[in-house]
């Protein structure tokens, strides 16, 4: 190791693990976006809050920027280190610290994978209900940094609802213990919520106290085939009126075709334009009868064309795979991802307008629509045609996103529902947040990260 800054780091944080191999720099320097060439200075793997604090203080002394790093499953470039930053990986801070049965909380280090937190909660007869497909790799810290949503938001809300306490190291190097697991706390600004969704731009989340809830009820999974998206919200209403919904997800036939080509099993003999997968509580016969009543109501009114109910856990997993397998099935097409939100009530109008606009202006692209329709959150993936150069593709996709941003402005929506702004959506932040709001955000950053060292260039340019 020859870089004097790294020598100084090792002197400041004794025993710190550092990686500088080219393969490690590449591995830790990028996330799932794959668009930027990773080029970090090095990767630091702290083992304690004190180590993290030492790293941040060193950054302030040397001026080296930091990129906090969890499972790097993000899709907005929030964890990319392409400019000589030090990657601060929480990978080694992966311990479950404490469970409290009275408070119903689980304290974890930030590098604990989401699935490990879920399993720890389950081992105590409770649940951590935040859930999404990358649960095995994504970390609790990363999910807090993006206020991750996922497939159960319709029932449980976003990550934000489940954070009872946070320990953070600010960009100024201070350790803050925020909210300390309290249920009620009306003592001034709730700084905890500033860090939820801050994408590593204010400091590093090092520990979290998570709220837990009752274990989920027994559930069934139903897959529905729909004739058009215009009926989507009516189907949602029919099911929500009659059942406790744990998830209500949507995808198109195009999405299904890709998942089937990737090895999933076809659910119906025929193809249909749109699909919904819903999971609902079914503790007793009454609830199962209600599910059938919802289905029959939809069938009689032409809102659904076909349906299948899971008869076993294995079949439920098979039906979920049709939805959860979409991202993986599309990966080989290097999709350009959009993750938009509108109010649920605005969803049909937004869908109609943007589908028509995209078909008219960009017929050269295959566009895959899917997402968390019960939350008003759509993932609009534009697939790269094999023959098109990557740069030309990205340039055109940026025009597509501009078009979406315009529609979002008209419908009062958001350019990022759950993936964050990162690098990918930075040019479109103003379609969602006013100039005055962005100015306030910059002011907050200035206070917590006065030297602009925390994940610079992400969300906005300081
Ligand atoms: C999902 O809902 C994830 O499956 C990924 O948020 C979405 O790949 C995407 O665009
Ligand atoms: Zn999603």
GROMACS .gro file of C-alpha atoms and ligand atoms in nm:
model
  473
    1UNK     CA    1   0.000   0.000   0.000
    2UNK     CA    2   0.170   0.317  -0.115
    3UNK     CA    3  -0.097   0.587  -0.101
    4UNK     CA    4  -0.003   0.807   0.195
    5UNK     CA    5  -0.369   0.882   0.263
    6UNK     CA    6  -0.434   0.514   0.322
    7UNK     CA    7  -0.126   0.486   0.546
    8UNK     CA    8  -0.271   0.772   0.745
    9UNK     CA    9  -0.610   0.599   0.760
   10UNK     CA   10  -0.454   0.283   0.901
   11UNK     CA   11  -0.269   0.489   1.158
   12UNK     CA   12  -0.593   0.667   1.256
   13UNK     CA   13  -0.806   0.351   1.275
   14UNK     CA   14  -0.584   0.071   1.408
   15UNK     CA   15  -0.673  -0.275   1.283
   16UNK     CA   16  -0.902  -0.141   1.007
   17UNK     CA   17  -0.947  -0.390   0.725
   18UNK     CA   18  -0.874  -0.236   0.384
   19UNK     CA   19  -0.906  -0.385   0.038
   20UNK     CA   20  -0.722  -0.246  -0.262
   21UNK     CA   21  -0.717  -0.538  -0.509
   22UNK     CA   22  -0.853  -0.434  -0.851
   23UNK     CA   23  -1.117  -0.709  -0.830
   24UNK     CA   24  -1.235  -0.579  -0.491
   25UNK     CA   25  -1.239  -0.219  -0.612
   26UNK     CA   26  -1.463  -0.324  -0.897
   27UNK     CA   27  -1.687  -0.543  -0.681
   28UNK     CA   28  -1.743  -0.286  -0.406
   29UNK     CA   29  -1.739   0.017  -0.632
   30UNK     CA   30  -2.066  -0.053  -0.807
   31UNK     CA   31  -2.425  -0.147  -0.744
   32UNK     CA   32  -2.682  -0.322  -0.961
   33UNK     CA   33  -2.699  -0.028  -1.204
   34UNK     CA   34  -2.381  -0.138  -1.387
   35UNK     CA   35  -2.359   0.194  -1.571
   36UNK     CA   36  -2.051   0.353  -1.419
   37UNK     CA   37  -1.693   0.228  -1.420
   38UNK     CA   38  -1.607   0.169  -1.056
   39UNK     CA   39  -1.291   0.352  -0.949
   40UNK     CA   40  -1.270   0.382  -0.571
   41UNK     CA   41  -0.947   0.463  -0.389
   42UNK     CA   42  -0.994   0.161  -0.161
   43UNK     CA   43  -1.257  -0.030   0.034
   44UNK     CA   44  -1.268   0.001   0.413
   45UNK     CA   45  -1.446  -0.261   0.623
   46UNK     CA   46  -1.490  -0.114   0.971
   47UNK     CA   47  -1.582  -0.342   1.259
   48UNK     CA   48  -1.733  -0.092   1.502
   49UNK     CA   49  -1.901   0.245   1.538
   50UNK     CA   50  -1.566   0.383   1.659
   51UNK     CA   51  -1.399   0.261   1.340
   52UNK     CA   52  -1.665   0.437   1.131
   53UNK     CA   53  -1.617   0.755   1.329
   54UNK     CA   54  -1.241   0.729   1.276
   55UNK     CA   55  -1.292   0.689   0.902
   56UNK     CA   56  -1.520   0.993   0.881
   57UNK     CA   57  -1.274   1.205   1.079
   58UNK     CA   58  -0.994   1.091   0.849
   59UNK     CA   59  -1.208   1.186   0.548
   60UNK     CA   60  -1.253   1.536   0.691
   61UNK     CA   61  -0.878   1.568   0.741
   62UNK     CA   62  -0.776   1.439   0.400
   63UNK     CA   63  -1.072   1.549   0.188
   64UNK     CA   64  -1.133   1.197   0.055
   65UNK     CA   65  -1.504   1.141  -0.010
   66UNK     CA   66  -1.689   0.839   0.132
   67UNK     CA   67  -1.945   0.609  -0.028
   68UNK     CA   68  -2.137   0.415   0.238
   69UNK     CA   69  -2.203   0.065   0.112
   70UNK     CA   70  -2.448  -0.209   0.208
   71UNK     CA   71  -2.560  -0.493  -0.019
   72UNK     CA   72  -2.530  -0.268  -0.329
   73UNK     CA   73  -2.856  -0.404  -0.470
   74UNK     CA   74  -2.969  -0.048  -0.542
   75UNK     CA   75  -3.093   0.046  -0.888
   76UNK     CA   76  -3.025   0.420  -0.886
   77UNK     CA   77  -2.646   0.433  -0.862
   78UNK     CA   78  -2.657   0.544  -0.499
   79UNK     CA   79  -2.372   0.312  -0.397
   80UNK     CA   80  -2.146   0.372  -0.697
   81UNK     CA   81  -1.788   0.484  -0.627
   82UNK     CA   82  -1.647   0.604  -0.959
   83UNK     CA   83  -1.435   0.904  -0.852
   84UNK     CA   84  -1.160   0.790  -0.618
   85UNK     CA   85  -1.383   0.774  -0.309
   86UNK     CA   86  -1.328   0.540  -0.018
   87UNK     CA   87  -1.602   0.277  -0.010
   88UNK     CA   88  -1.716   0.237   0.350
   89UNK     CA   89  -1.864  -0.111   0.353
   90UNK     CA   90  -2.078  -0.214   0.649
   91UNK     CA   91  -2.031  -0.579   0.553
   92UNK     CA   92  -1.846  -0.674   0.870
   93UNK     CA   93  -2.093  -0.494   1.095
   94UNK     CA   94  -2.346  -0.771   1.050
   95UNK     CA   95  -2.450  -0.870   1.400
   96UNK     CA   96  -2.795  -0.884   1.549
   97UNK     CA   97  -2.736  -0.696   1.874
   98UNK     CA   98  -3.045  -0.740   2.090
   99UNK     CA   99  -3.408  -0.843   2.100
  100UNK     CA  100  -3.650  -0.686   2.344
  101UNK     CA  101  -3.975  -0.878   2.398
  102UNK     CA  102  -4.148  -0.596   2.588
  103UNK     CA  103  -4.060  -0.323   2.338
  104UNK     CA  104  -4.092  -0.568   2.051
  105UNK     CA  105  -3.775  -0.437   1.890
  106UNK     CA  106  -3.467  -0.583   1.730
  107UNK     CA  107  -3.140  -0.393   1.742
  108UNK     CA  108  -2.902  -0.469   1.456
  109UNK     CA  109  -2.583  -0.344   1.303
  110UNK     CA  110  -2.639  -0.179   0.967
  111UNK     CA  111  -2.473  -0.456   0.764
  112UNK     CA  112  -2.724  -0.722   0.868
  113UNK     CA  113  -2.899  -0.855   0.555
  114UNK     CA  114  -3.271  -0.788   0.547
  115UNK     CA  115  -3.348  -1.161   0.544
  116UNK     CA  116  -3.135  -1.219   0.855
  117UNK     CA  117  -3.333  -0.949   1.038
  118UNK     CA  118  -3.658  -1.111   0.923
  119UNK     CA  119  -3.540  -1.452   1.043
  120UNK     CA  120  -3.421  -1.314   1.377
  121UNK     CA  121  -3.763  -1.157   1.431
  122UNK     CA  122  -3.934  -1.485   1.337
  123UNK     CA  123  -3.716  -1.681   1.579
  124UNK     CA  124  -3.873  -1.472   1.857
  125UNK     CA  125  -4.226  -1.533   1.727
  126UNK     CA  126  -4.254  -1.186   1.569
  127UNK     CA  127  -4.203  -1.031   1.225
  128UNK     CA  128  -4.003  -0.757   1.060
  129UNK     CA  129  -4.246  -0.690   0.775
  130UNK     CA  130  -4.031  -0.493   0.531
  131UNK     CA  131  -3.979  -0.731   0.238
  132UNK     CA  132  -3.854  -0.726  -0.119
  133UNK     CA  133  -3.697  -0.962  -0.371
  134UNK     CA  134  -3.330  -0.879  -0.295
  135UNK     CA  135  -3.383  -0.961   0.075
  136UNK     CA  136  -3.086  -1.203   0.082
  137UNK     CA  137  -2.826  -0.943  -0.023
  138UNK     CA  138  -2.977  -0.605   0.066
  139UNK     CA  139  -2.883  -0.481   0.413
  140UNK     CA  140  -3.091  -0.314   0.680
  141UNK     CA  141  -2.869  -0.006   0.660
  142UNK     CA  142  -2.914   0.020   0.284
  143UNK     CA  143  -3.289  -0.026   0.312
  144UNK     CA  144  -3.301   0.258   0.565
  145UNK     CA  145  -3.082   0.479   0.347
  146UNK     CA  146  -3.335   0.447   0.062
  147UNK     CA  147  -3.652   0.415   0.274
  148UNK     CA  148  -3.707   0.093   0.079
  149UNK     CA  149  -4.063  -0.015   0.001
  150UNK     CA  150  -4.118  -0.358  -0.146
  151UNK     CA  151  -4.402  -0.602  -0.177
  152UNK     CA  152  -4.578  -0.552   0.159
  153UNK     CA  153  -4.608  -0.174   0.172
  154UNK     CA  154  -4.979  -0.193   0.095
  155UNK     CA  155  -5.019  -0.356   0.436
  156UNK     CA  156  -4.724  -0.239   0.648
  157UNK     CA  157  -4.591   0.082   0.497
  158UNK     CA  158  -4.233   0.169   0.404
  159UNK     CA  159  -3.912   0.108   0.599
  160UNK     CA  160  -3.955   0.444   0.770
  161UNK     CA  161  -4.250   0.310   0.975
  162UNK     CA  162  -4.031   0.039   1.127
  163UNK     CA  163  -3.729   0.236   1.241
  164UNK     CA  164  -3.762   0.298   1.615
  165UNK     CA  165  -3.407   0.414   1.664
  166UNK     CA  166  -3.094   0.489   1.465
  167UNK     CA  167  -2.731   0.535   1.545
  168UNK     CA  168  -2.557   0.740   1.280
  169UNK     CA  169  -2.216   0.893   1.228
  170UNK     CA  170  -2.272   1.229   1.062
  171UNK     CA  171  -2.051   1.366   0.789
  172UNK     CA  172  -1.903   1.594   1.056
  173UNK     CA  173  -1.796   1.285   1.252
  174UNK     CA  174  -2.048   1.305   1.536
  175UNK     CA  175  -2.221   0.992   1.665
  176UNK     CA  176  -2.593   1.058   1.709
  177UNK     CA  177  -2.834   0.820   1.880
  178UNK     CA  178  -3.170   0.911   1.736
  179UNK     CA  179  -3.501   0.836   1.907
  180UNK     CA  180  -3.357   0.545   2.111
  181UNK     CA  181  -3.648   0.307   2.044
  182UNK     CA  182  -3.913   0.537   2.188
  183UNK     CA  183  -4.273   0.501   2.073
  184UNK     CA  184  -4.354   0.860   2.162
  185UNK     CA  185  -4.107   1.141   2.145
  186UNK     CA  186  -4.223   1.496   2.094
  187UNK     CA  187  -3.900   1.670   2.182
  188UNK     CA  188  -3.815   1.865   1.873
  189UNK     CA  189  -3.710   1.769   1.521
  190UNK     CA  190  -3.712   1.396   1.452
  191UNK     CA  191  -3.363   1.369   1.306
  192UNK     CA  192  -3.406   0.994   1.262
  193UNK     CA  193  -3.637   1.057   0.969
  194UNK     CA  194  -3.383   1.282   0.799
  195UNK     CA  195  -3.148   0.987   0.773
  196UNK     CA  196  -3.417   0.748   0.646
  197UNK     CA  197  -3.402   0.797   0.271
  198UNK     CA  198  -3.092   1.020   0.279
  199UNK     CA  199  -2.895   0.778   0.055
  200UNK     CA  200  -2.575   0.816   0.253
  201UNK     CA  201  -2.549   1.189   0.181
  202UNK     CA  202  -2.574   1.304   0.543
  203UNK     CA  203  -2.379   1.037   0.727
  204UNK     CA  204  -2.354   0.664   0.784
  205UNK     CA  205  -2.628   0.456   0.945
  206UNK     CA  206  -2.433   0.222   1.173
  207UNK     CA  207  -2.702   0.063   1.392
  208UNK     CA  208  -3.080   0.048   1.391
  209UNK     CA  209  -3.352  -0.050   1.634
  210UNK     CA  210  -3.632  -0.204   1.431
  211UNK     CA  211  -3.994  -0.226   1.537
  212UNK     CA  212  -4.140  -0.572   1.508
  213UNK     CA  213  -4.498  -0.680   1.467
  214UNK     CA  214  -4.719  -0.987   1.503
  215UNK     CA  215  -4.621  -1.275   1.279
  216UNK     CA  216  -4.813  -1.265   0.952
  217UNK     CA  217  -5.144  -1.451   0.943
  218UNK     CA  218  -5.175  -1.764   0.731
  219UNK     CA  219  -5.211  -1.643   0.375
  220UNK     CA  220  -5.304  -1.757   0.028
  221UNK     CA  221  -5.174  -1.623  -0.299
  222UNK     CA  222  -5.403  -1.561  -0.596
  223UNK     CA  223  -5.297  -1.483  -0.950
  224UNK     CA  224  -5.551  -1.296  -1.162
  225UNK     CA  225  -5.560  -1.236  -1.535
  226UNK     CA  226  -5.702  -0.896  -1.635
  227UNK     CA  227  -5.836  -0.782  -1.973
  228UNK     CA  228  -5.710  -0.422  -1.944
  229UNK     CA  229  -5.537  -0.193  -1.702
  230UNK     CA  230  -5.845   0.030  -1.685
  231UNK     CA  231  -6.005  -0.227  -1.454
  232UNK     CA  232  -5.702  -0.256  -1.223
  233UNK     CA  233  -5.827  -0.023  -0.955
  234UNK     CA  234  -6.172  -0.182  -0.956
  235UNK     CA  235  -6.011  -0.522  -0.897
  236UNK     CA  236  -5.801  -0.368  -0.620
  237UNK     CA  237  -6.112  -0.220  -0.459
  238UNK     CA  238  -6.305  -0.547  -0.485
  239UNK     CA  239  -6.030  -0.737  -0.303
  240UNK     CA  240  -5.945  -0.467  -0.051
  241UNK     CA  241  -6.310  -0.431   0.054
  242UNK     CA  242  -6.341  -0.799   0.132
  243UNK     CA  243  -5.997  -0.908   0.251
  244UNK     CA  244  -5.693  -0.809   0.450
  245UNK     CA  245  -5.440  -0.770   0.170
  246UNK     CA  246  -5.076  -0.846   0.244
  247UNK     CA  247  -4.966  -0.763  -0.111
  248UNK     CA  248  -5.125  -0.649  -0.437
  249UNK     CA  249  -4.883  -0.652  -0.730
  250UNK     CA  250  -4.914  -0.602  -1.102
  251UNK     CA  251  -4.729  -0.704  -1.417
  252UNK     CA  252  -4.791  -0.718  -1.788
  253UNK     CA  253  -4.787  -1.006  -2.030
  254UNK     CA  254  -4.453  -0.879  -2.161
  255UNK     CA  255  -4.307  -0.917  -1.810
  256UNK     CA  256  -4.454  -1.265  -1.780
  257UNK     CA  257  -4.305  -1.371  -2.112
  258UNK     CA  258  -3.957  -1.279  -1.988
  259UNK     CA  259  -4.001  -1.463  -1.659
  260UNK     CA  260  -4.124  -1.774  -1.840
  261UNK     CA  261  -3.831  -1.758  -2.080
  262UNK     CA  262  -3.613  -1.747  -1.767
  263UNK     CA  263  -3.751  -2.080  -1.644
  264UNK     CA  264  -4.074  -2.007  -1.452
  265UNK     CA  265  -4.384  -2.216  -1.505
  266UNK     CA  266  -4.677  -2.080  -1.710
  267UNK     CA  267  -4.977  -2.018  -1.483
  268UNK     CA  268  -5.250  -2.031  -1.748
  269UNK     CA  269  -5.296  -2.216  -2.077
  270UNK     CA  270  -5.377  -1.886  -2.251
  271UNK     CA  271  -5.200  -1.552  -2.233
  272UNK     CA  272  -5.371  -1.237  -2.106
  273UNK     CA  273  -5.266  -0.872  -2.125
  274UNK     CA  274  -5.229  -0.798  -1.752
  275UNK     CA  275  -5.182  -0.989  -1.428
  276UNK     CA  276  -5.219  -0.925  -1.059
  277UNK     CA  277  -5.068  -1.134  -0.783
  278UNK     CA  278  -5.227  -1.076  -0.447
  279UNK     CA  279  -5.158  -1.231  -0.108
  280UNK     CA  280  -5.434  -1.215   0.152
  281UNK     CA  281  -5.496  -1.335   0.505
  282UNK     CA  282  -5.693  -1.654   0.517
  283UNK     CA  283  -5.720  -1.781   0.870
  284UNK     CA  284  -6.060  -1.941   0.833
  285UNK     CA  285  -6.339  -2.043   0.595
  286UNK     CA  286  -6.501  -1.701   0.614
  287UNK     CA  287  -6.191  -1.536   0.470
  288UNK     CA  288  -6.155  -1.798   0.198
  289UNK     CA  289  -6.523  -1.745   0.109
  290UNK     CA  290  -6.457  -1.370   0.092
  291UNK     CA  291  -6.166  -1.430  -0.144
  292UNK     CA  292  -6.387  -1.639  -0.370
  293UNK     CA  293  -6.660  -1.374  -0.353
  294UNK     CA  294  -6.409  -1.106  -0.460
  295UNK     CA  295  -6.295  -1.324  -0.747
  296UNK     CA  296  -6.651  -1.405  -0.857
  297UNK     CA  297  -6.753  -1.041  -0.840
  298UNK     CA  298  -6.462  -0.954  -1.070
  299UNK     CA  299  -6.535  -1.242  -1.306
  300UNK     CA  300  -6.905  -1.158  -1.337
  301UNK     CA  301  -6.825  -0.794  -1.410
  302UNK     CA  302  -6.561  -0.870  -1.670
  303UNK     CA  303  -6.281  -0.734  -1.449
  304UNK     CA  304  -6.085  -1.059  -1.452
  305UNK     CA  305  -6.065  -1.332  -1.712
  306UNK     CA  306  -5.907  -1.613  -1.513
  307UNK     CA  307  -5.750  -1.687  -1.177
  308UNK     CA  308  -5.560  -1.943  -0.975
  309UNK     CA  309  -5.534  -1.980  -0.596
  310UNK     CA  310  -5.229  -2.138  -0.435
  311UNK     CA  311  -5.299  -2.481  -0.287
  312UNK     CA  312  -4.965  -2.517  -0.109
  313UNK     CA  313  -4.666  -2.313   0.003
  314UNK     CA  314  -4.476  -2.444  -0.297
  315UNK     CA  315  -4.745  -2.320  -0.533
  316UNK     CA  316  -4.760  -1.984  -0.355
  317UNK     CA  317  -4.384  -1.952  -0.409
  318UNK     CA  318  -4.429  -2.044  -0.774
  319UNK     CA  319  -4.689  -1.770  -0.822
  320UNK     CA  320  -4.469  -1.517  -0.640
  321UNK     CA  321  -4.179  -1.610  -0.864
  322UNK     CA  322  -4.375  -1.477  -1.162
  323UNK     CA  323  -4.360  -1.133  -1.003
  324UNK     CA  324  -4.040  -1.143  -0.800
  325UNK     CA  325  -3.840  -1.299  -1.084
  326UNK     CA  326  -3.898  -1.010  -1.324
  327UNK     CA  327  -3.588  -0.803  -1.237
  328UNK     CA  328  -3.358  -1.103  -1.276
  329UNK     CA  329  -3.525  -1.216  -1.598
  330UNK     CA  330  -3.478  -0.869  -1.751
  331UNK     CA  331  -3.116  -0.823  -1.639
  332UNK     CA  332  -2.967  -0.953  -1.964
  333UNK     CA  333  -3.136  -0.668  -2.157
  334UNK     CA  334  -2.952  -0.403  -1.950
  335UNK     CA  335  -3.283  -0.231  -1.877
  336UNK     CA  336  -3.309   0.137  -1.805
  337UNK     CA  337  -3.518   0.151  -1.488
  338UNK     CA  338  -3.783   0.392  -1.379
  339UNK     CA  339  -3.949   0.369  -1.040
  340UNK     CA  340  -4.234   0.615  -1.027
  341UNK     CA  341  -4.512   0.688  -0.781
  342UNK     CA  342  -4.845   0.862  -0.812
  343UNK     CA  343  -5.139   0.866  -0.574
  344UNK     CA  344  -5.326   0.538  -0.611
  345UNK     CA  345  -5.629   0.726  -0.738
  346UNK     CA  346  -5.419   0.887  -1.014
  347UNK     CA  347  -5.277   0.555  -1.132
  348UNK     CA  348  -5.525   0.473  -1.413
  349UNK     CA  349  -5.495   0.817  -1.575
  350UNK     CA  350  -5.117   0.817  -1.542
  351UNK     CA  351  -5.089   0.468  -1.690
  352UNK     CA  352  -5.317   0.551  -1.982
  353UNK     CA  353  -5.133   0.870  -2.063
  354UNK     CA  354  -4.779   0.736  -2.036
  355UNK     CA  355  -4.844   0.405  -2.209
  356UNK     CA  356  -4.988   0.591  -2.507
  357UNK     CA  357  -4.704   0.846  -2.508
  358UNK     CA  358  -4.432   0.582  -2.495
  359UNK     CA  359  -4.592   0.367  -2.764
  360UNK     CA  360  -4.621   0.670  -2.989
  361UNK     CA  361  -4.280   0.832  -2.929
  362UNK     CA  362  -4.063   0.527  -2.863
  363UNK     CA  363  -4.200   0.234  -3.063
  364UNK     CA  364  -3.843   0.103  -3.102
  365UNK     CA  365  -3.832   0.005  -2.733
  366UNK     CA  366  -3.982  -0.288  -2.550
  367UNK     CA  367  -4.113  -0.141  -2.225
  368UNK     CA  368  -4.193  -0.367  -1.930
  369UNK     CA  369  -4.445  -0.241  -1.676
  370UNK     CA  370  -4.480  -0.396  -1.332
  371UNK     CA  371  -4.493  -0.299  -0.970
  372UNK     CA  372  -4.670  -0.232  -0.648
  373UNK     CA  373  -5.002  -0.114  -0.781
  374UNK     CA  374  -5.162  -0.107  -0.437
  375UNK     CA  375  -4.909   0.164  -0.343
  376UNK     CA  376  -4.929   0.361  -0.667
  377UNK     CA  377  -4.571   0.252  -0.752
  378UNK     CA  378  -4.477   0.134  -1.100
  379UNK     CA  379  -4.147   0.002  -1.233
  380UNK     CA  380  -4.113   0.099  -1.596
  381UNK     CA  381  -3.819  -0.090  -1.746
  382UNK     CA  382  -3.702   0.004  -2.096
  383UNK     CA  383  -3.511  -0.285  -2.256
  384UNK     CA  384  -3.204  -0.226  -2.468
  385UNK     CA  385  -3.246  -0.359  -2.821
  386UNK     CA  386  -2.954  -0.598  -2.885
  387UNK     CA  387  -2.836  -0.402  -3.187
  388UNK     CA  388  -2.829  -0.063  -3.011
  389UNK     CA  389  -2.507   0.080  -2.863
  390UNK     CA  390  -2.527   0.132  -2.489
  391UNK     CA  391  -2.453   0.506  -2.497
  392UNK     CA  392  -2.718   0.572  -2.761
  393UNK     CA  393  -2.962   0.362  -2.560
  394UNK     CA  394  -2.899   0.551  -2.236
  395UNK     CA  395  -2.928   0.885  -2.416
  396UNK     CA  396  -3.269   0.790  -2.556
  397UNK     CA  397  -3.382   0.649  -2.223
  398UNK     CA  398  -3.300   0.978  -2.059
  399UNK     CA  399  -3.550   1.135  -2.299
  400UNK     CA  400  -3.803   0.869  -2.196
  401UNK     CA  401  -3.747   0.959  -1.831
  402UNK     CA  402  -3.788   1.327  -1.915
  403UNK     CA  403  -4.121   1.243  -2.070
  404UNK     CA  404  -4.219   1.047  -1.759
  405UNK     CA  405  -4.102   1.333  -1.539
  406UNK     CA  406  -4.334   1.568  -1.728
  407UNK     CA  407  -4.628   1.332  -1.680
  408UNK     CA  408  -4.539   1.298  -1.311
  409UNK     CA  409  -4.542   1.672  -1.271
  410UNK     CA  410  -4.889   1.685  -1.426
  411UNK     CA  411  -5.013   1.405  -1.199
  412UNK     CA  412  -4.836   1.517  -0.882
  413UNK     CA  413  -4.617   1.207  -0.861
  414UNK     CA  414  -4.257   1.117  -0.773
  415UNK     CA  415  -3.965   1.020  -0.995
  416UNK     CA  416  -3.849   0.772  -0.731
  417UNK     CA  417  -4.089   0.569  -0.521
  418UNK     CA  418  -3.853   0.332  -0.344
  419UNK     CA  419  -3.519   0.304  -0.524
  420UNK     CA  420  -3.384   0.648  -0.443
  421UNK     CA  421  -3.245   0.927  -0.661
  422UNK     CA  422  -2.875   0.833  -0.655
  423UNK     CA  423  -2.701   0.923  -0.979
  424UNK     CA  424  -2.961   0.788  -1.219
  425UNK     CA  425  -3.251   1.015  -1.126
  426UNK     CA  426  -3.053   1.322  -1.016
  427UNK     CA  427  -3.134   1.520  -1.334
  428UNK     CA  428  -3.507   1.476  -1.267
  429UNK     CA  429  -3.523   1.565  -0.898
  430UNK     CA  430  -3.687   1.898  -0.980
  431UNK     CA  431  -3.985   1.719  -1.136
  432UNK     CA  432  -4.071   1.595  -0.787
  433UNK     CA  433  -3.928   1.851  -0.545
  434UNK     CA  434  -3.960   2.229  -0.568
  435UNK     CA  435  -3.657   2.458  -0.586
  436UNK     CA  436  -3.733   2.571  -0.231
  437UNK     CA  437  -3.740   2.210  -0.108
  438UNK     CA  438  -3.409   2.129  -0.274
  439UNK     CA  439  -3.258   2.441  -0.117
  440UNK     CA  440  -3.370   2.319   0.228
  441UNK     CA  441  -3.220   1.976   0.158
  442UNK     CA  442  -2.890   2.138   0.063
  443UNK     CA  443  -2.898   2.344   0.381
  444UNK     CA  444  -2.947   2.029   0.589
  445UNK     CA  445  -2.658   1.862   0.412
  446UNK     CA  446  -2.439   2.161   0.481
  447UNK     CA  447  -2.503   2.126   0.855
  448UNK     CA  448  -2.451   1.750   0.881
  449UNK     CA  449  -2.178   1.715   0.617
  450UNK     CA  450  -2.005   2.055   0.609
  451UNK     CA  451  -1.719   1.940   0.389
  452UNK     CA  452  -1.943   1.762   0.139
  453UNK     CA  453  -1.774   1.424   0.183
  454UNK     CA  454  -2.072   1.195   0.223
  455UNK     CA  455  -2.166   1.027  -0.105
  456UNK     CA  456  -2.106   1.345  -0.307
  457UNK     CA  457  -2.287   1.381  -0.637
  458UNK     CA  458  -2.574   1.159  -0.529
  459UNK     CA  459  -2.932   1.297  -0.506
  460UNK     CA  460  -2.815   1.650  -0.598
  461UNK     CA  461  -2.493   1.835  -0.667
  462UNK     CA  462  -2.399   2.040  -0.365
  463LIG     C1  463  -3.922  -0.484  -0.756
  463LIG     O1  464  -4.027  -0.435  -0.716
  463LIG     C2  465  -3.795  -0.407  -0.735
  463LIG     O2  466  -3.918  -0.597  -0.805
  463LIG     C3  467  -3.711  -0.396  -0.863
  463LIG     O3  468  -3.820  -0.281  -0.682
  463LIG     C4  469  -3.778  -0.320  -0.972
  463LIG     O4  470  -3.625  -0.405  -1.137
  463LIG     C5  471  -3.702  -0.315  -1.107
  463LIG     O5  472  -3.724  -0.220  -1.183
  464LIG    ZN1  473  -4.026  -0.251  -0.634
   0.00000   0.00000   0.00000
